[in-house]
Tab-separated table of C-alpha atoms in Angstrom:
chain	number	residue	atom	x	y	z
A	7	MET	CA	135.004	8.237	73.252
A	8	SER	CA	133.004	10.502	75.700
A	9	SER	CA	129.726	8.886	77.237
A	10	SER	CA	127.964	11.940	76.656
A	11	ALA	CA	128.822	11.741	72.396
A	12	GLY	CA	124.912	12.520	71.024
A	13	LEU	CA	123.373	14.127	74.489
A	14	PRO	CA	121.716	17.578	73.618
A	15	VAL	CA	124.513	20.566	74.541
A	16	ASN	CA	122.791	22.192	77.296
A	17	ARG	CA	123.284	26.344	76.479
A	18	THR	CA	123.104	28.601	79.521
A	19	ARG	CA	122.611	32.245	78.730
A	20	PRO	CA	124.618	35.005	80.482
A	21	ARG	CA	123.765	36.143	83.651
A	22	ASP	CA	124.221	39.621	82.181
A	23	ARG	CA	122.203	39.070	79.241
A	24	LYS	CA	119.419	41.904	80.265
A	25	ARG	CA	122.438	44.221	81.391
A	26	ARG	CA	124.508	43.844	78.448
A	27	ILE	CA	121.013	44.366	76.733
A	28	GLN	CA	120.032	47.725	78.572
A	29	GLU	CA	123.301	49.675	78.193
A	30	ALA	CA	123.347	48.603	74.033
A	31	ALA	CA	119.961	50.055	74.098
A	32	ALA	CA	120.988	52.760	76.089
A	33	ALA	CA	123.980	53.443	74.038
A	34	ALA	CA	122.234	53.466	71.026
A	35	PHE	CA	119.260	55.955	72.202
A	36	ALA	CA	121.947	58.443	72.892
A	37	ARG	CA	123.813	58.082	70.420
A	38	SER	CA	120.879	58.432	67.308
A	39	GLY	CA	118.035	58.748	68.544
A	40	TYR	CA	114.493	56.300	69.619
A	41	HIS	CA	113.352	56.313	66.415
A	42	ALA	CA	116.552	56.031	64.487
A	43	VAL	CA	117.145	52.845	66.651
A	44	GLY	CA	115.893	49.155	65.521
A	45	MET	CA	116.014	46.232	67.765
A	46	GLN	CA	117.683	44.590	65.541
A	47	ASP	CA	120.740	47.096	66.059
A	48	ILE	CA	120.274	46.178	69.705
A	49	ALA	CA	120.045	42.572	69.171
A	50	ASP	CA	123.072	42.898	66.811
A	51	ALA	CA	125.070	45.077	69.676
A	52	VAL	CA	124.354	42.148	72.348
A	53	GLY	CA	125.490	39.483	69.483
A	54	ILE	CA	121.902	37.582	70.166
A	55	SER	CA	118.928	36.767	67.967
A	56	ALA	CA	115.607	39.299	67.439
A	57	PRO	CA	113.819	36.261	68.800
A	58	ALA	CA	115.884	36.311	71.759
A	59	LEU	CA	116.025	40.061	72.731
A	60	TYR	CA	112.144	40.055	72.507
A	61	ARG	CA	111.550	37.142	74.527
A	62	HIS	CA	113.435	40.120	77.536
A	63	PHE	CA	111.389	42.727	76.078
A	64	PRO	CA	108.025	42.736	74.294
A	65	ASN	CA	108.606	45.617	71.722
A	66	LYS	CA	111.626	48.874	71.013
A	67	TYR	CA	109.510	51.348	74.173
A	68	ALA	CA	109.464	48.852	76.571
A	69	LEU	CA	113.109	48.988	76.905
A	70	PHE	CA	113.728	53.153	75.889
A	71	VAL	CA	111.153	52.818	78.758
A	72	THR	CA	113.585	50.226	81.246
A	73	THR	CA	116.396	52.100	79.986
A	74	ALA	CA	115.740	55.789	81.363
A	75	PHE	CA	114.512	54.765	84.705
A	76	ALA	CA	117.565	52.181	85.096
A	77	LEU	CA	119.915	55.438	84.410
A	78	VAL	CA	118.397	57.886	86.741
A	79	ARG	CA	117.963	54.772	89.355
A	80	GLN	CA	121.765	54.863	89.100
A	81	LEU	CA	122.194	58.522	90.749
A	82	ILE	CA	118.855	57.982	93.253
A	83	ASP	CA	121.279	54.627	94.555
A	84	ALA	CA	124.406	56.600	93.777
A	85	THR	CA	123.230	59.461	96.407
A	86	ALA	CA	121.181	57.681	99.121
A	87	ASP	CA	124.483	57.397	101.581
A	88	ALA	CA	124.927	60.818	101.657
A	89	ALA	CA	121.339	62.052	101.355
A	90	GLU	CA	121.061	60.270	104.869
A	91	GLN	CA	123.590	61.846	106.820
A	92	PRO	CA	122.647	64.279	109.949
A	93	ILE	CA	122.704	67.753	109.135
A	94	GLU	CA	122.304	69.849	111.803
A	95	THR	CA	124.533	72.885	110.809
A	96	ALA	CA	125.509	75.107	108.211
A	97	THR	CA	128.721	73.337	108.016
A	98	ASP	CA	127.381	70.046	107.721
A	99	ALA	CA	125.195	71.338	104.868
A	100	ARG	CA	127.639	71.915	103.415
A	101	ALA	CA	130.112	69.049	103.608
A	102	ALA	CA	126.520	67.249	102.791
A	103	LEU	CA	126.645	68.787	99.421
A	104	ASP	CA	129.588	68.343	98.658
A	105	GLU	CA	129.573	64.094	99.136
A	106	LEU	CA	126.721	64.142	96.914
A	107	LEU	CA	128.550	66.541	94.420
A	108	ASP	CA	131.076	64.029	94.139
A	109	ASP	CA	128.221	61.195	93.563
A	110	VAL	CA	126.657	62.748	90.906
A	111	ILE	CA	129.821	63.680	88.861
A	112	ALA	CA	130.948	60.743	89.307
A	113	THR	CA	128.052	58.632	88.038
A	114	THR	CA	127.035	60.501	85.488
A	115	ILE	CA	131.021	60.247	83.933
A	116	ASP	CA	130.090	56.610	83.830
A	117	LEU	CA	127.146	57.020	82.200
A	118	ARG	CA	128.283	60.031	79.970
A	119	THR	CA	128.328	57.712	76.645
A	120	ILE	CA	124.972	56.754	77.053
A	121	GLY	CA	122.972	59.702	79.535
A	122	GLY	CA	122.200	61.542	76.126
A	123	ILE	CA	118.870	59.362	76.207
A	124	TYR	CA	117.650	62.315	78.331
A	125	ARG	CA	117.568	64.227	75.813
A	126	TRP	CA	115.216	62.043	73.369
A	127	GLU	CA	112.908	60.844	76.909
A	128	GLY	CA	110.568	64.099	76.882
A	129	ARG	CA	108.390	64.121	73.674
A	130	TYR	CA	109.157	59.884	73.554
A	131	LEU	CA	107.500	58.670	77.070
A	132	GLU	CA	104.038	58.237	77.551
A	133	ARG	CA	102.860	60.512	79.716
A	134	ASP	CA	102.375	58.325	82.589
A	135	ASP	CA	106.153	57.277	82.250
A	136	ARG	CA	107.205	60.850	81.742
A	137	GLU	CA	105.387	62.163	84.873
A	138	ARG	CA	107.685	59.067	87.148
A	139	LEU	CA	110.444	59.720	85.606
A	140	THR	CA	110.148	64.222	87.129
A	141	ALA	CA	109.262	62.221	90.243
A	142	GLU	CA	112.655	60.590	89.817
A	143	PHE	CA	114.639	63.671	88.857
A	144	ARG	CA	112.483	65.349	91.603
A	145	MET	CA	113.997	63.119	94.493
A	146	LEU	CA	117.843	63.670	92.664
A	147	ARG	CA	116.815	67.249	93.033
A	148	GLU	CA	115.126	67.332	96.514
A	149	ARG	CA	118.335	65.433	97.901
A	150	PHE	CA	120.319	68.563	96.984
A	151	GLU	CA	117.450	71.320	97.794
A	152	GLU	CA	117.600	69.981	101.715
A	153	PRO	CA	121.340	71.164	103.056
A	154	HIS	CA	121.106	73.693	99.898
A	155	ARG	CA	118.111	75.114	102.556
A	156	LEU	CA	120.424	75.243	105.644
A	157	TYR	CA	123.276	76.200	103.548
A	158	ARG	CA	121.593	79.156	101.976
A	159	SER	CA	118.725	80.476	103.823
A	160	ASP	CA	118.914	83.904	102.660
A	161	ILE	CA	116.905	82.776	99.290
A	162	ASP	CA	113.512	81.475	98.421
A	163	GLU	CA	112.542	78.408	97.263
A	164	HIS	CA	112.053	79.169	93.609
A	165	GLU	CA	115.792	81.012	93.270
A	166	ARG	CA	116.743	77.719	94.941
A	167	ARG	CA	115.198	75.380	92.528
A	168	LEU	CA	117.105	76.946	89.673
A	169	ILE	CA	120.291	76.946	90.994
A	170	VAL	CA	120.063	73.663	92.240
A	171	LEU	CA	119.000	72.469	88.582
A	172	ALA	CA	121.395	74.394	86.805
A	173	ALA	CA	124.086	73.165	89.161
A	174	LEU	CA	122.822	69.774	87.872
A	175	SER	CA	123.278	71.041	84.098
A	176	VAL	CA	126.407	71.671	85.073
A	177	VAL	CA	127.443	67.879	85.549
A	178	ALA	CA	125.152	66.469	83.407
A	179	SER	CA	126.744	68.900	80.363
A	180	VAL	CA	129.708	66.083	80.044
A	181	THR	CA	127.044	63.534	78.347
A	182	ALA	CA	126.601	66.326	75.630
A	183	HIS	CA	129.648	66.249	74.249
A	184	ARG	CA	132.596	64.172	73.974
A	185	THR	CA	135.690	66.510	74.998
A	186	VAL	CA	138.916	64.375	76.080
A	187	VAL	CA	139.798	66.122	79.969
A	188	ALA	CA	141.896	63.904	82.200
A	189	MET	CA	139.333	62.643	84.771
A	190	ARG	CA	140.717	64.095	87.647
A	191	SER	CA	140.935	67.221	85.210
A	192	LEU	CA	137.379	66.808	84.440
A	193	ARG	CA	135.905	66.078	88.157
A	194	ALA	CA	137.205	69.204	89.381
A	195	LEU	CA	135.947	72.061	86.620
A	196	LEU	CA	132.832	70.198	87.011
A	197	LYS	CA	132.691	70.564	91.180
A	198	GLU	CA	133.992	73.981	91.261
A	199	ALA	CA	131.142	75.277	88.563
A	200	ALA	CA	128.491	73.885	89.918
A	201	TRP	CA	129.942	75.150	93.391
A	202	ARG	CA	130.090	78.487	91.576
A	203	MET	CA	126.685	78.254	91.068
A	204	LEU	CA	125.204	76.507	94.123
A	205	ASP	CA	126.830	79.471	95.668
A	206	ILE	CA	125.676	82.260	93.363
A	207	ASP	CA	123.226	85.251	94.656
A	208	PRO	CA	120.512	85.390	92.859
A	209	THR	CA	119.616	88.666	92.674
A	210	VAL	CA	123.180	89.324	90.763
A	211	ALA	CA	122.097	89.877	87.256
A	212	SER	CA	125.276	90.253	84.433
A	213	SER	CA	125.526	93.834	83.281
A	214	VAL	CA	125.924	93.776	79.849
A	215	PRO	CA	122.382	95.201	77.706
A	216	ALA	CA	119.981	93.450	75.551
A	217	ALA	CA	121.726	92.316	72.216
A	218	GLY	CA	119.470	93.789	70.251
A	219	ASP	CA	121.263	93.925	66.812
A	220	LEU	CA	123.624	91.644	67.626
A	221	LEU	CA	121.558	89.018	66.218
A	222	GLU	CA	120.216	89.265	62.716
A	223	GLN	CA	116.541	89.858	62.456
A	224	ARG	CA	114.860	87.744	59.191
A	225	ASP	CA	111.832	89.187	57.169
A	226	THR	CA	109.552	87.865	58.451
A	227	ALA	CA	107.328	88.404	55.500
A	228	SER	CA	110.195	86.793	53.388
A	229	GLY	CA	107.397	83.761	51.696
A	230	ARG	CA	106.149	80.467	51.965
A	231	ARG	CA	109.650	78.643	52.194
A	232	GLU	CA	110.402	80.564	55.176
A	233	GLN	CA	106.884	79.928	56.733
A	234	LEU	CA	107.511	76.597	55.994
A	235	VAL	CA	110.508	76.336	58.143
A	236	ASP	CA	108.767	78.285	60.646
A	237	THR	CA	106.163	75.195	60.636
A	238	ALA	CA	108.626	72.893	60.622
A	239	ILE	CA	110.397	74.088	63.745
A	240	ARG	CA	107.797	74.474	65.738
A	241	LEU	CA	106.070	70.784	65.057
A	242	PHE	CA	109.909	68.965	64.991
A	243	ALA	CA	110.074	70.431	68.547
A	244	GLU	CA	107.036	70.144	69.763
A	245	ARG	CA	106.321	66.410	68.961
A	246	GLY	CA	109.575	65.055	67.479
A	247	TYR	CA	111.217	65.128	63.732
A	248	ASN	CA	109.839	61.676	63.044
A	249	GLU	CA	106.575	62.020	64.579
A	250	VAL	CA	106.211	65.178	62.004
A	251	THR	CA	104.966	64.336	58.150
A	252	ILE	CA	105.464	66.370	54.929
A	253	GLU	CA	101.272	65.889	55.357
A	254	ASP	CA	101.518	68.052	58.684
A	255	LEU	CA	103.548	70.454	56.994
A	256	ALA	CA	101.336	71.438	54.146
A	257	VAL	CA	98.393	71.204	55.891
A	258	GLU	CA	99.654	73.789	58.343
A	259	VAL	CA	100.751	75.996	55.600
A	260	ASP	CA	97.740	75.642	53.539
A	261	LEU	CA	99.417	73.789	51.127
A	262	THR	CA	99.340	70.275	49.151
A	263	PRO	CA	101.727	68.289	49.515
A	264	SER	CA	103.317	68.406	46.703
A	265	GLY	CA	103.411	72.271	47.245
A	266	VAL	CA	105.700	71.703	49.488
A	267	TYR	CA	108.123	69.771	47.322
A	268	ARG	CA	107.875	72.747	44.885
A	269	HIS	CA	110.321	74.359	47.614
A	270	PHE	CA	112.203	71.195	49.132
A	271	ASP	CA	113.421	67.738	48.146
A	272	GLY	CA	111.859	66.453	51.500
A	273	LYS	CA	111.635	66.479	54.828
A	274	PRO	CA	115.556	66.289	55.381
A	275	ALA	CA	115.646	69.371	53.555
A	276	VAL	CA	113.635	71.614	55.576
A	277	LEU	CA	115.336	69.917	58.789
A	278	LEU	CA	118.791	71.179	57.366
A	279	ALA	CA	117.380	74.633	56.506
A	280	ALA	CA	116.234	75.578	59.883
A	281	CYS	CA	120.035	73.843	61.308
A	282	ASP	CA	121.557	76.154	59.037
A	283	ARG	CA	119.217	78.825	60.507
A	284	ALA	CA	120.333	78.178	63.846
A	285	ALA	CA	124.092	77.600	63.007
A	286	VAL	CA	124.764	81.361	60.138
A	287	SER	CA	122.527	83.252	63.195
A	288	LEU	CA	124.846	82.045	65.867
A	289	GLU	CA	128.584	82.698	63.606
A	290	ARG	CA	126.643	85.824	63.005
A	291	ALA	CA	126.595	86.959	66.550
A	292	MET	CA	130.247	85.525	66.887
A	293	LEU	CA	131.898	87.755	64.653
A	294	HIS	CA	129.540	91.205	65.521
A	295	VAL	CA	130.764	90.541	69.529
A	296	ARG	CA	134.351	89.874	68.436
A	297	GLU	CA	134.924	92.775	65.803
A	298	SER	CA	132.641	95.439	68.216
A	299	SER	CA	134.039	94.714	71.838
A	300	LEU	CA	137.066	95.886	73.006
A	301	THR	CA	138.542	93.677	75.254
A	302	SER	CA	138.046	89.823	75.728
A	303	ASP	CA	136.494	89.727	79.175
A	304	GLU	CA	133.669	92.775	77.369
A	305	ALA	CA	133.104	89.821	74.202
A	306	LEU	CA	132.900	87.040	76.304
A	307	ARG	CA	130.187	88.931	78.599
A	308	ARG	CA	128.414	90.512	75.909
A	309	LEU	CA	128.066	86.518	73.703
A	310	CYS	CA	126.779	85.154	76.663
A	311	ARG	CA	123.910	87.456	76.697
A	312	ALA	CA	123.730	87.400	73.221
A	313	TYR	CA	123.340	83.723	73.111
A	314	VAL	CA	120.877	83.883	75.974
A	315	ASP	CA	118.601	86.109	73.981
A	316	HIS	CA	118.916	84.424	70.814
A	317	SER	CA	118.061	81.511	72.839
A	318	PHE	CA	114.626	83.418	74.229
A	319	ARG	CA	113.757	84.345	70.347
A	320	ASN	CA	114.652	80.401	68.805
A	321	LEU	CA	113.501	78.076	71.580
A	322	ALA	CA	112.670	75.511	69.333
A	323	LEU	CA	114.942	76.225	67.183
A	324	MET	CA	117.574	75.568	69.274
A	325	ARG	CA	116.017	72.633	70.754
A	326	ILE	CA	115.932	71.226	67.013
A	327	TYR	CA	120.053	72.225	66.501
A	328	PHE	CA	121.278	70.158	69.163
A	329	SER	CA	118.740	67.190	69.213
A	330	GLU	CA	117.977	66.377	65.585
A	331	LEU	CA	121.609	66.774	63.748
A	332	GLY	CA	121.268	62.698	63.594
A	333	ASN	CA	118.161	62.944	61.066
A	334	LEU	CA	120.575	64.593	58.496
A	335	ALA	CA	122.626	62.981	55.707
A	336	PRO	CA	125.728	62.048	57.037
A	337	GLU	CA	127.492	64.666	54.854
A	338	ASP	CA	125.215	67.186	55.909
A	339	GLN	CA	125.996	66.268	59.697
A	340	ARG	CA	129.605	66.173	59.010
A	341	ARG	CA	129.374	69.611	58.111
A	342	LEU	CA	126.752	71.021	61.009
A	343	ARG	CA	128.268	69.389	63.651
A	344	ALA	CA	132.037	71.014	61.900
A	345	MET	CA	130.034	74.695	62.307
A	346	GLN	CA	128.947	74.102	66.367
A	347	ARG	CA	132.852	72.876	66.743
A	348	ALA	CA	133.859	76.181	65.238
A	349	HIS	CA	131.466	77.915	67.307
A	350	VAL	CA	132.405	76.179	70.451
A	351	ALA	CA	135.871	76.733	69.833
A	352	ASP	CA	135.145	80.053	69.198
A	353	TRP	CA	133.536	80.456	72.954
A	354	THR	CA	136.820	78.360	74.292
A	355	ALA	CA	139.919	80.985	72.737
A	356	LEU	CA	137.968	84.014	74.174
A	357	LEU	CA	137.697	82.022	77.931
A	358	GLN	CA	141.093	80.949	77.266
A	359	ALA	CA	141.603	84.823	77.163
A	360	VAL	CA	140.302	85.644	80.100
A	361	ARG	CA	141.238	82.460	82.299
A	362	PRO	CA	145.018	81.875	80.780
A	363	GLU	CA	144.836	79.191	83.421
A	364	LEU	CA	142.391	76.492	81.386
A	365	GLY	CA	143.803	74.676	78.743
A	366	GLY	CA	141.967	74.213	75.337
A	367	ARG	CA	139.460	71.563	76.678
A	368	GLU	CA	139.410	72.291	80.075
A	369	ALA	CA	137.195	75.681	78.963
A	370	ALA	CA	135.387	73.839	75.818
A	371	VAL	CA	134.169	72.024	79.383
A	372	LEU	CA	132.813	75.071	81.142
A	373	VAL	CA	131.385	76.702	77.793
A	374	HIS	CA	129.522	73.156	77.076
A	375	ALA	CA	128.312	73.557	80.839
A	376	GLY	CA	127.014	77.055	80.133
A	377	PHE	CA	125.048	76.081	77.287
A	378	SER	CA	123.815	72.803	78.823
A	379	VAL	CA	122.285	75.883	82.310
A	380	ILE	CA	121.195	78.022	79.570
A	381	THR	CA	118.815	74.737	77.554
A	382	ASP	CA	117.971	73.270	80.895
A	383	GLN	CA	117.085	76.755	82.405
A	384	MET	CA	114.199	78.192	79.463
A	385	PRO	CA	111.342	75.635	79.656
A	386	LEU	CA	111.414	76.432	83.457
A	387	LEU	CA	111.632	79.963	83.122
A	388	ALA	CA	107.519	82.083	83.977
A	389	GLU	CA	108.319	84.567	81.480
A	390	ARG	CA	111.754	85.071	79.408
A	391	ASP	CA	111.501	88.803	79.682
A	392	ASP	CA	115.351	91.034	80.183
A	393	ALA	CA	115.516	90.717	83.318
A	394	ALA	CA	114.825	86.745	82.922
A	395	ALA	CA	117.972	87.378	80.307
A	396	ALA	CA	120.199	89.437	82.442
A	397	ARG	CA	119.994	86.789	85.110
A	398	LEU	CA	120.668	83.704	83.248
A	399	ALA	CA	123.563	85.089	81.689
A	400	GLY	CA	124.902	86.103	84.407
A	401	PHE	CA	124.505	82.168	85.195
A	402	VAL	CA	126.504	81.449	82.322
A	403	GLU	CA	129.193	84.120	83.299
A	404	ALA	CA	129.034	82.011	86.656
A	405	VAL	CA	129.840	78.536	85.406
A	406	LEU	CA	132.504	79.884	83.114
A	407	GLY	CA	134.343	81.890	86.213
A	408	ILE	CA	134.395	84.819	84.665
């Protein structure tokens, strides 16, 4: 009989438990959003009890903040060596940029399944934390701007900032989709597209005119139901879907809550109406472009401009269309995601017609990168006028390689 019989078992916690908690939390937040994830969900994913989780993090917000900073810190750490390389000539600068891109691309691909957490941080981080996180990303951006300043001394600092951010958006785009491409091909695609941005002439804009009637114009006098949808789009974009109540919507449109329910069964129905609006308008724009263009090249360039014009006019709508679908019923999510995939497939087919050397998955990666550049650039523009739209469409053309 063992001499240790009857003695209490000495159970030790895994040394990497905190890391495993952060990884599980990042995956959950990226997949479902901040509000849809509970501490019990994370505890279950790690295989521990909720009390054990609370020994590491006092609440969900603390875990969310820790996770967000841990991810950006990995990007900062990955680029540290390249950022310290001495730069004296334009050739040195180009080599430094190339190394920085390699580091950011490799790290972002490693974080691909959890990088989507940054879709949510802007609305759910408290002000001080948001400012600290912004400072971390600014450090990353400045690590690119410094060598780019010597490599491209011909452009001003505002243009440089937009160009560097666009290159980073290209890389970050892989966290927003799950297109499967061989690792070597994926790295090459992202790097080539990012270099097209770093090398772009910022004064060159798309020659395609404003989309005009390519996009459906809604009747602004379409009644209280559309007024509710318009209000919901604005509030959901500002605060996040989960922070807005039916009472908030009612107050904004001078109705009682019961008045809102005469038009919609509940808040998910309002969100669904908003997402349907985005999906239908994009689909109609695609059909119009394809039917009225003589060549695939013309159609693709017109589509770039139409998408930018649509995004400029519907900034809040596009924000919730790509970030709030997780709050819909599963069947509605499936339908809308199928529409999104069909829309990307139409873009992909056009891009392959213009660039037949690309496979379907490779073309889809570039299409998503173009969307990412539009989404990330829009809030940075002081003016969203015709000149800004033409310039941003030119950025997308460069990302696509056309």
